[in-house]
Tab-separated table of C-alpha atoms in Angstrom:
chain	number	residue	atom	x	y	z
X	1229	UNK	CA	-1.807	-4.231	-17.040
X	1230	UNK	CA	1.587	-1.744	-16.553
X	1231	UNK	CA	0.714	-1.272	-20.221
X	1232	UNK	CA	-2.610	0.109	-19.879
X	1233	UNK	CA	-1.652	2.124	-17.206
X	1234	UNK	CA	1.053	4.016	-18.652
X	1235	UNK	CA	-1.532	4.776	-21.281
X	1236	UNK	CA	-3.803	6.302	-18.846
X	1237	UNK	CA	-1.349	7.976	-17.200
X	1238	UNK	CA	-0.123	9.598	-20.501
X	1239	UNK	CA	-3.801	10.126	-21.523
X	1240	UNK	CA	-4.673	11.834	-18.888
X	1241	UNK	CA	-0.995	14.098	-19.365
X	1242	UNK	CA	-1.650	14.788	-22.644
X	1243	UNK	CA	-5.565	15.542	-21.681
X	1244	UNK	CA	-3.355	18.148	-19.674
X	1245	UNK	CA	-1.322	19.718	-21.935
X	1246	UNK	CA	-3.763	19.944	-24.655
X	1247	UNK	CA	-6.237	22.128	-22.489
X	1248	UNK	CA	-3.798	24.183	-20.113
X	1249	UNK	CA	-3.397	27.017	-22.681
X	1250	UNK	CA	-7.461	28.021	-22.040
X	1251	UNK	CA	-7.461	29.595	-18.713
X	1252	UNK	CA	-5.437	32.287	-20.403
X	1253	UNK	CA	-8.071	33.053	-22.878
X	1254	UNK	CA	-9.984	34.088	-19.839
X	1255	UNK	CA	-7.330	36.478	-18.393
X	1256	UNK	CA	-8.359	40.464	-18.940
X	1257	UNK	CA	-5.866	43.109	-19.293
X	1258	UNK	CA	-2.422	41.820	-18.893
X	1259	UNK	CA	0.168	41.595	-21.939
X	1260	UNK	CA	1.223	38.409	-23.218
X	1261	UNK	CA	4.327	38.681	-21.470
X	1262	UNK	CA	2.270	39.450	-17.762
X	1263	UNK	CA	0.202	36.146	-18.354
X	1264	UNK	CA	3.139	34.333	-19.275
X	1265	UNK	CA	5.670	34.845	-16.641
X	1266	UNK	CA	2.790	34.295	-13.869
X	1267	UNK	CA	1.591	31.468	-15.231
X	1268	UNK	CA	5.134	29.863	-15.699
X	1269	UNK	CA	5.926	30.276	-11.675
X	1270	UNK	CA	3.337	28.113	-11.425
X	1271	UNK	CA	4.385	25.697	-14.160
X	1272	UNK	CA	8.178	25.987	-14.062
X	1273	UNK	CA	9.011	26.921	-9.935
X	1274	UNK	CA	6.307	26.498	-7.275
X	1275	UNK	CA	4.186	23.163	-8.625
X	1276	UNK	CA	7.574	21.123	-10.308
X	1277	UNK	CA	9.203	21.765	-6.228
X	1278	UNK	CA	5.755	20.694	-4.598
X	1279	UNK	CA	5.774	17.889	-6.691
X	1280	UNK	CA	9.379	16.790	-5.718
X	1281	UNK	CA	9.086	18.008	-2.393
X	1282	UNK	CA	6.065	15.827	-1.336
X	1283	UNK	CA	6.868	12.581	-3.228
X	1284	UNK	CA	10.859	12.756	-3.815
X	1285	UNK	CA	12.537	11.436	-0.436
X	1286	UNK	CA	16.152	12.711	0.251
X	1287	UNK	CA	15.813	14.733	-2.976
X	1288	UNK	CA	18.092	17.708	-1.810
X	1289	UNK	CA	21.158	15.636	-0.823
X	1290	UNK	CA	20.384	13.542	-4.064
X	1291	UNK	CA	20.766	16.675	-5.477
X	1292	UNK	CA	24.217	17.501	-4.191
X	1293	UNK	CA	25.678	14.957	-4.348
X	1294	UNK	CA	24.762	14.069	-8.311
X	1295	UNK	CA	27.736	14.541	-10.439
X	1296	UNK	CA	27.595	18.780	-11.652
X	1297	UNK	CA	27.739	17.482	-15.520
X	1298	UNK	CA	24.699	15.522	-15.435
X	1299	UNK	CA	22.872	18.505	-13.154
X	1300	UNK	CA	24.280	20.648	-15.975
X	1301	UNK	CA	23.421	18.898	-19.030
X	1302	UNK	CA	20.223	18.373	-17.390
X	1303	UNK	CA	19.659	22.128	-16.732
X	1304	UNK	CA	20.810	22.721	-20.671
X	1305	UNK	CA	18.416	20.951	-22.193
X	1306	UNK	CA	15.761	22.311	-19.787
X	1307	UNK	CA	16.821	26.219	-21.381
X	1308	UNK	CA	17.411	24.668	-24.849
X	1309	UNK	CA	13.842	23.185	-24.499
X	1310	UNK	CA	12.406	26.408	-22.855
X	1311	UNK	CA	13.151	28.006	-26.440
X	1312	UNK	CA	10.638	25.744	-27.492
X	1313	UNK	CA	7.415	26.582	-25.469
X	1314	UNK	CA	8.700	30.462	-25.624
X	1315	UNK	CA	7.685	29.862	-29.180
X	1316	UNK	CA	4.966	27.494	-28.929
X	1317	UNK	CA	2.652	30.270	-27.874
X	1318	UNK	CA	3.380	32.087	-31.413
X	1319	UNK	CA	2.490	29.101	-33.316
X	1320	UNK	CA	-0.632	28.048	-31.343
X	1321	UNK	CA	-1.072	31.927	-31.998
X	1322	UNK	CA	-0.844	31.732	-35.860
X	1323	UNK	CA	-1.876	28.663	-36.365
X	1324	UNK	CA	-5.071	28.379	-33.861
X	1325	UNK	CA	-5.643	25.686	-31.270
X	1326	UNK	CA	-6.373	22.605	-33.636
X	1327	UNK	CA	-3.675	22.817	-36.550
X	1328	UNK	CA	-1.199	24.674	-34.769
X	1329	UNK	CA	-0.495	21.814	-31.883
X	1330	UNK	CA	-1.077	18.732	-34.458
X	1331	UNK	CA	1.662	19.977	-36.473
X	1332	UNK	CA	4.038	21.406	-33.648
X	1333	UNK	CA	3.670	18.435	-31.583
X	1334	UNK	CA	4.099	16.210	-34.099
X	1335	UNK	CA	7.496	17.132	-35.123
X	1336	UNK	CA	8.084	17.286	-31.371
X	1337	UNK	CA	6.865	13.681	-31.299
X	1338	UNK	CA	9.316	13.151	-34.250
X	1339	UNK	CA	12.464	14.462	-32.547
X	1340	UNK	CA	11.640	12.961	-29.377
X	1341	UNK	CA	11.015	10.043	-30.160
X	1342	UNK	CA	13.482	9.142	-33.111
X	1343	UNK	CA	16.054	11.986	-32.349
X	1344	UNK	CA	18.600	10.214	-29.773
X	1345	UNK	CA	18.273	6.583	-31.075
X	1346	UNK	CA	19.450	8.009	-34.401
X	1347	UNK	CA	22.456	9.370	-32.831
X	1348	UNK	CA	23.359	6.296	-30.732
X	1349	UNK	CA	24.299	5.226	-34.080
X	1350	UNK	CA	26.094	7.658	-35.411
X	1351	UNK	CA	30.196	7.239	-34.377
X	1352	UNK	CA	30.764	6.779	-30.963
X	1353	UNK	CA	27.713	9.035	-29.845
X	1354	UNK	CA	26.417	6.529	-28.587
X	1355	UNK	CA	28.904	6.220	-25.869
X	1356	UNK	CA	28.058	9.753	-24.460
X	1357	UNK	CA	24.447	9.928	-25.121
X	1358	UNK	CA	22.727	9.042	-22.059
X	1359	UNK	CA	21.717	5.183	-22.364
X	1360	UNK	CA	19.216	3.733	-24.337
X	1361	UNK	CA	17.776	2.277	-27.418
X	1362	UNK	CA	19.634	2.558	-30.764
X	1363	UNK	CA	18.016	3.076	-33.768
X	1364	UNK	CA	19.296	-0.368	-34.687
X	1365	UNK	CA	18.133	-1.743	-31.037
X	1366	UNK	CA	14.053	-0.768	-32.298
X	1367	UNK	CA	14.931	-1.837	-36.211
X	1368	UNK	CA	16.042	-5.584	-34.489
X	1369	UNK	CA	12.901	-6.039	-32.014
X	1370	UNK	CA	9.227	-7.009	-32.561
X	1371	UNK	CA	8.218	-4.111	-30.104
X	1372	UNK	CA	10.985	-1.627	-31.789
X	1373	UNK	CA	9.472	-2.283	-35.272
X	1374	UNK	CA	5.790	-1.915	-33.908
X	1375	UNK	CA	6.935	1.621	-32.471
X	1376	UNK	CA	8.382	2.603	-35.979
X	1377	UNK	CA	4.999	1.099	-37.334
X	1378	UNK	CA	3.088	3.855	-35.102
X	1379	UNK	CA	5.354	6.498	-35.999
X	1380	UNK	CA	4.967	6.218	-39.544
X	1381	UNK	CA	1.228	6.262	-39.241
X	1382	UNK	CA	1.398	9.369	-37.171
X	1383	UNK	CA	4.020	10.993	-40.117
X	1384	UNK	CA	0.877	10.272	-42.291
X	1385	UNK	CA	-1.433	12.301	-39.921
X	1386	UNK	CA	0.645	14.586	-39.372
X	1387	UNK	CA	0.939	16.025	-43.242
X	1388	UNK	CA	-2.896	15.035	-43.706
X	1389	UNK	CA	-3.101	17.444	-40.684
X	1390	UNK	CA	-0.840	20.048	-42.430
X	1391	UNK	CA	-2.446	19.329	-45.988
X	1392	UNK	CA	-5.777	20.604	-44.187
X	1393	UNK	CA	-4.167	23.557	-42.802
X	1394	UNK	CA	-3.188	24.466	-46.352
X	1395	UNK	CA	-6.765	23.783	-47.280
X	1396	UNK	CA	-8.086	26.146	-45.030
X	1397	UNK	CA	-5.543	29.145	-45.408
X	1398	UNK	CA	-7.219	28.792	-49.256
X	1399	UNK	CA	-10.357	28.616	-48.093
X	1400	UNK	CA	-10.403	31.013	-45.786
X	1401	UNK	CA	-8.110	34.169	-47.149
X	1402	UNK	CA	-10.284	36.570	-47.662
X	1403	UNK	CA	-11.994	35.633	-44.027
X	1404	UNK	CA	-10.293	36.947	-40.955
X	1405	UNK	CA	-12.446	37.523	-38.121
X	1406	UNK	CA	-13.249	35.952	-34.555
X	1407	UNK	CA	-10.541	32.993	-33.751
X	1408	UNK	CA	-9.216	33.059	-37.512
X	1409	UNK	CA	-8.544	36.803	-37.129
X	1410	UNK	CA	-4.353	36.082	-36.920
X	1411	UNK	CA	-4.069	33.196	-38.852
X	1412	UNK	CA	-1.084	32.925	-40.737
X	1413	UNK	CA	-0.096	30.140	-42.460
X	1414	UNK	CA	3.679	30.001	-43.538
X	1415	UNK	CA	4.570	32.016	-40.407
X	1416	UNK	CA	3.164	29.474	-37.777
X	1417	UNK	CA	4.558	26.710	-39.643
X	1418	UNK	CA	7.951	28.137	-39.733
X	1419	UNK	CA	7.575	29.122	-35.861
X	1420	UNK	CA	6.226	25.456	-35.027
X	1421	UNK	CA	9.110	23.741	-37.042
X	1422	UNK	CA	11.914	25.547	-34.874
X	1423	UNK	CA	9.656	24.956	-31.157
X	1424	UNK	CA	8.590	21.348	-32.247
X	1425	UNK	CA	12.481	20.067	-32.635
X	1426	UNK	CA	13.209	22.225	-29.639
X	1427	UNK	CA	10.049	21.243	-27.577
X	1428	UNK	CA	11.951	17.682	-27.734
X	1429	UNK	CA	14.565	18.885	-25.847
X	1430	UNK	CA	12.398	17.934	-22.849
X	1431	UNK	CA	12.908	14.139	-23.429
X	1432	UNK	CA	16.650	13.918	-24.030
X	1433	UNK	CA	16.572	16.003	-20.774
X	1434	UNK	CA	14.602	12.919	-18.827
X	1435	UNK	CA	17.140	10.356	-20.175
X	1436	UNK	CA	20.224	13.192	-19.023
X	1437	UNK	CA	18.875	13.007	-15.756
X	1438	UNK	CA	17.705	9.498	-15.037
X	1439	UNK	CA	20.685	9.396	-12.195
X	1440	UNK	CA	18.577	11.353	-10.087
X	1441	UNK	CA	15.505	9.323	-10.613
X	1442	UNK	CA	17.463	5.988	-9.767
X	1443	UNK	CA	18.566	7.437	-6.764
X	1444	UNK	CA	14.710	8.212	-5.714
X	1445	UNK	CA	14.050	4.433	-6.709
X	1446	UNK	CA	16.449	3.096	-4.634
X	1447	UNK	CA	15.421	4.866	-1.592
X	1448	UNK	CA	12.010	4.503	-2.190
X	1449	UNK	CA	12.171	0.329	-2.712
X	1450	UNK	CA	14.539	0.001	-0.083
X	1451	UNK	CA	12.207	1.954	2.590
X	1452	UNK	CA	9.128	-0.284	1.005
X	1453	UNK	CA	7.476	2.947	0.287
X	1454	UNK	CA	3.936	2.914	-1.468
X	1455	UNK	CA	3.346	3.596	-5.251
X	1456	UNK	CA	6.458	0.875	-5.652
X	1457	UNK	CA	5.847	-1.545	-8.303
X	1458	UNK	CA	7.937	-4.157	-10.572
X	1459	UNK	CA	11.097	-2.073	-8.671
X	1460	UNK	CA	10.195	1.404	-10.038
X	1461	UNK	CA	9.098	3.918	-7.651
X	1462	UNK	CA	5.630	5.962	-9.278
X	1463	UNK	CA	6.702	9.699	-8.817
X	1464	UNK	CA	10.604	8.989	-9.271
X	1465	UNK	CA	11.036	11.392	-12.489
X	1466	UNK	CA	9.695	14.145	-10.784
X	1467	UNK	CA	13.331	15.002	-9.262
X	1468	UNK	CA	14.538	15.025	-12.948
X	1469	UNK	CA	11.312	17.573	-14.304
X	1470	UNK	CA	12.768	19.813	-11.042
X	1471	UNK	CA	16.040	20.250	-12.611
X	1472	UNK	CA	14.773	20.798	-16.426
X	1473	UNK	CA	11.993	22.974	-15.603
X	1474	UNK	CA	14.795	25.467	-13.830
X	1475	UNK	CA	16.741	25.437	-16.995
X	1476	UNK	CA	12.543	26.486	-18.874
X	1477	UNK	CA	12.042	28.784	-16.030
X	1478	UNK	CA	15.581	30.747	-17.371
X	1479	UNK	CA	14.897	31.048	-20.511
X	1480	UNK	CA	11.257	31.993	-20.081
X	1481	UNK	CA	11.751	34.606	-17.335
X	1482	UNK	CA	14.449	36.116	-19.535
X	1483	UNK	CA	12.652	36.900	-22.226
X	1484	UNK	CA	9.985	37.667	-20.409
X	1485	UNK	CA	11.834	40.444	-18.576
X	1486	UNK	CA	13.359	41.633	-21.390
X	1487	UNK	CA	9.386	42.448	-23.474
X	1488	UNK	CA	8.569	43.474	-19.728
X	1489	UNK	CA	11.601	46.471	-19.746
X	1490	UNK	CA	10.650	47.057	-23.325
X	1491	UNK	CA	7.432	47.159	-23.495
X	1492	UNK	CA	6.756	48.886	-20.199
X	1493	UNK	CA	4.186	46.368	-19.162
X	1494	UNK	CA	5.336	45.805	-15.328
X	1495	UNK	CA	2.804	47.894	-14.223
X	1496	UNK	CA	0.006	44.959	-15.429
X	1497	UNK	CA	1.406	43.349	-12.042
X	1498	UNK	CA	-0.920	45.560	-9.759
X	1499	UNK	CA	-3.046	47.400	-12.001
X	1500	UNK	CA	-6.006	48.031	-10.073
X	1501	UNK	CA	-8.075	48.685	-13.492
X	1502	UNK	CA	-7.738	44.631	-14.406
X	1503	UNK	CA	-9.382	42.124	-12.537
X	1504	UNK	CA	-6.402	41.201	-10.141
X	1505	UNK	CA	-7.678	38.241	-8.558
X	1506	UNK	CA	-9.217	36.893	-11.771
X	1507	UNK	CA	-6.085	37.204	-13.412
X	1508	UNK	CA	-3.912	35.604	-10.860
X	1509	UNK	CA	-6.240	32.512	-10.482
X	1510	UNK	CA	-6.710	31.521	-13.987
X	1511	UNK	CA	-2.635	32.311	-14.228
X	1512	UNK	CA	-1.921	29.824	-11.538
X	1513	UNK	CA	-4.806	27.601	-13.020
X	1514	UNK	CA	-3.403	27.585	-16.474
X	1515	UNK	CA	0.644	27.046	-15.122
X	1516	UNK	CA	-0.683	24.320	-12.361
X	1517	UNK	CA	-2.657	22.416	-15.524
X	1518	UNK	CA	0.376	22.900	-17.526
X	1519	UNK	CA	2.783	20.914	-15.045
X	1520	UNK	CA	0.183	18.059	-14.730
X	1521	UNK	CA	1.215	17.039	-18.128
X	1522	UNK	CA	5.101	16.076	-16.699
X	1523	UNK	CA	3.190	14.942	-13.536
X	1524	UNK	CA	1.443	11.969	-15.500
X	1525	UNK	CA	4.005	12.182	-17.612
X	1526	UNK	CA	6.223	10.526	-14.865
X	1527	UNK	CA	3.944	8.202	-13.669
X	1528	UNK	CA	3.556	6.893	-17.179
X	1529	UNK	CA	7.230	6.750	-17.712
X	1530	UNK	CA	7.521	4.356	-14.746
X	1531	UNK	CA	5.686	1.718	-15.988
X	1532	UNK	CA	6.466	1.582	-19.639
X	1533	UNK	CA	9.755	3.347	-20.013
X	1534	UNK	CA	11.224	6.567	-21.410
X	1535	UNK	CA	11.289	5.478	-24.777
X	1536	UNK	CA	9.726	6.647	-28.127
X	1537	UNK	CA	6.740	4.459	-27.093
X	1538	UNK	CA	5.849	6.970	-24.214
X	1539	UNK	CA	7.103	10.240	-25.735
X	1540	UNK	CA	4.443	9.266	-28.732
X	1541	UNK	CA	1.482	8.514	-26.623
X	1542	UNK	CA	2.060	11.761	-24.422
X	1543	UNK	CA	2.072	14.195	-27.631
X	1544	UNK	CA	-0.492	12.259	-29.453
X	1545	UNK	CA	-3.024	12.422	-26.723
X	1546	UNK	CA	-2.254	16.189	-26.711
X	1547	UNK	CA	-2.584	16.690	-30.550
X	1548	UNK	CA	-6.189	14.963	-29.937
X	1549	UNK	CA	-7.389	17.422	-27.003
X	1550	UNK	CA	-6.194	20.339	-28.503
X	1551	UNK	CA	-8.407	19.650	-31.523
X	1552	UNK	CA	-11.408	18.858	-29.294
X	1553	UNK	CA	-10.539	22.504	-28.415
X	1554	UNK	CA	-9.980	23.673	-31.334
X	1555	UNK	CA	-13.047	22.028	-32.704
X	1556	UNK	CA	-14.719	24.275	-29.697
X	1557	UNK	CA	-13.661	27.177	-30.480
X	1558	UNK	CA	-15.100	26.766	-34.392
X	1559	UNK	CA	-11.625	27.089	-35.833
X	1560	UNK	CA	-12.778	24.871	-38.933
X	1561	UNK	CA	-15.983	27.001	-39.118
X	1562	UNK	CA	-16.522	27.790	-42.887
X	1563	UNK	CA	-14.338	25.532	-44.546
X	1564	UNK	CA	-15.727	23.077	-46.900
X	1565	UNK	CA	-16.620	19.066	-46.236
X	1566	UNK	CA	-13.303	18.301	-47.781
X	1567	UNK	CA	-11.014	20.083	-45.832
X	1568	UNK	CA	-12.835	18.944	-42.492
X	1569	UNK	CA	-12.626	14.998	-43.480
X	1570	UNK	CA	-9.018	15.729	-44.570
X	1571	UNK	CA	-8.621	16.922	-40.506
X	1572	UNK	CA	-10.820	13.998	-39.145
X	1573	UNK	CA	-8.667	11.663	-41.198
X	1574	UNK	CA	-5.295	13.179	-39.233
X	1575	UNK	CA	-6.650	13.293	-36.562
X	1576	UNK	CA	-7.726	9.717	-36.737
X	1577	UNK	CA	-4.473	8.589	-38.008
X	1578	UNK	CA	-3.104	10.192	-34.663
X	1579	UNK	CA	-5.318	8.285	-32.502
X	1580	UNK	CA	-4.391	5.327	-34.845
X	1581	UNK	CA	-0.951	5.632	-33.449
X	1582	UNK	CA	-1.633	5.774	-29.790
X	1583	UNK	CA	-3.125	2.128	-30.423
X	1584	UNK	CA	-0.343	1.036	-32.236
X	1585	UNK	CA	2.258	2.330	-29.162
X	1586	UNK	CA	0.145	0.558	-26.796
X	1587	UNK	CA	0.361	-2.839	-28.952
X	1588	UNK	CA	4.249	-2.426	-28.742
X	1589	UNK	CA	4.323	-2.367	-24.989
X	1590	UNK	CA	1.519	-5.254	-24.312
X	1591	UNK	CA	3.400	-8.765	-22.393
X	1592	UNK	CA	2.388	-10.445	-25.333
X	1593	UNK	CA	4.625	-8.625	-27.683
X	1594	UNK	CA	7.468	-8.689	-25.080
């Protein structure tokens, strides 16, 4: 039962993530950089400390009193991560909707996923790596090898996803018009390899920072608060997404500032000639739908672990609404039969792997 939850709890994360980018399409007027900043209050400042301030108890003294180097290494791999989504929007940009988050997301599910229990076992790593499961832990356990079974089926989606992406950049070179108008093939792949390892920053930060969340469990069980089950405490991460989403917010409003100096664009802010209002709503809409994804995220964490079991499910279940999406938007429009079963088969491979995570974490396997 914990099992199936954590599934829906990713599914409806990644249902999230895959769809938050859309409001923007619907924003008039403003620079990329306008959108972007406004939108990332939302997603970065204002929703992560309503969040933490409505379901965290004690979280401020928590907060001080939590050792500076995990705050710190917390907060680093929040900016080091921010890099990521900075250029996330580029590759969704050259890429489009459907291809551009399979392939991003899937290296991101990659590197999340595989990244620190290779490095437990390298050296002595291991021993400053925040805690958890070796590469050799997963290689020695039923559920371990199941997980490595779903990743290797979502490697093979994955490059059937990028092998259709190829197809249609063939296909389509002489077409440029209407969503395909920007497509660019060996840019947006070289832009999503560099934000997918980066993206993955975000999990290494939730293992940097679990401290915090114990500290919410404890007072949370203790006080026999609700939303406390098998000892874990429902909305205990969200302390932890806080302190990596100011290290995003940094990085983001940085470089957001800087193309805002540059490119002389402040003036979007209060431009009477855009639709103001409209602007701001679907802004705060698209950064509110964005943090939902870490919301769930959380929850789902709680009840099957932080591990590359629920780092897979949450990307995969993005991968699959972003192509509903992108299927919406016609992005495959014009290519031949081939090229679209060559997608269907990725993306089915994807969903393949969701199944397969959810096998590893059912009581009968463990």
């Amino acid at each position: 039962m914990q099992a199936l939850l954590g599934i829906l709890f990713h599914s409806l994360g990644g249902a999230s993530s895959g769809s938050w980018y859309m409001p923007y399409n619907l924003v008039k007027k403003w620079r990329w950089e306008i959108y972007w900043i406004v939108g990332g209050l939302f997603s970065w400042l204002i929703m992560p400390y309503l969040a933490t301030a409505l379901t965290s108890p004690g979280w401020q003294q928590i907060l001080s009193e939590t050792d500076t180097s995990t705050i710190s290494l917390t907060y680093t791999l929040g900016a080091l991560w921010g890099i990521g989504g900075l250029t996330y929007g580029l590759g969704i940009r050259y890429l489009g909707m459907s291809l551009g988050n399979s392939v991003l997301l899937g290296i991101t599910s990659l590197v999340g996923s595989l990244g620190l229990p290779l490095l437990r076992n390298v050296g002595g790593l291991g021993e400053v790596l925040p805690a958890g499961d070796s590469f050799t832990d997963m290689l020695s356990s039923t559920s371990g090898q199941i997980i490595l079974c779903g990743i290797l089926v979502l490697l093979v989606g994955i490059i059937l996803c990028g092998k259709a992406g190829l197809m249609k950049d063939k296909e389509l070179s002489d077409v440029r018009e209407g969503v395909n108008s920007e497509f660019k093939l060996t840019t947006g792949l070289i832009i999503a390899l560099v934000s997918g390892v980066l993206s993955a920053f975000f999990s290494f930060g939730i293992d940097a920072g679990k401290e915090m969340g114990e500290a919410v469990r404890e007072i949370a069980v203790s006080n026999n608060f609700s939303f406390v089950s098998d000892g874990k405490y429902l909305f205990e991460n969200n302390i932890i997404f806080l302190v990596i989403l100011w290290g995003g917010l940094t990085t983001n409003l940085i470089w957001s500032l800087v193309l805002i100096i540059k490119n002389k664009t402040g003036g979007d802010f209060v431009d009477a000639k855009t639709p103001l209002l409209k602007n701001y709503l679907f802004c705060a809409l698209a950064g509110t739908t964005w943090f939902l994804q870490f919301f769930f995220y959380g929850m789902g964490e709680t009840k099957i672990g932080n591990g590359a079991s629920s780092w897979i499910l949450h990307m995969s279940t993005i991968i699959l609404t972003a192509n509903f999406w992108g299927f919406y938007r016609k992005e495959w429009a014009g290519v031949s039969k081939k090229t679209k079963a060559t997608i269907y088969w990725g993306i089915g491979l994807i969903l393949l792997s969701v199944i397969i995570m959810g096998i590893a974490k059912a009581d009968f396997v463990n």
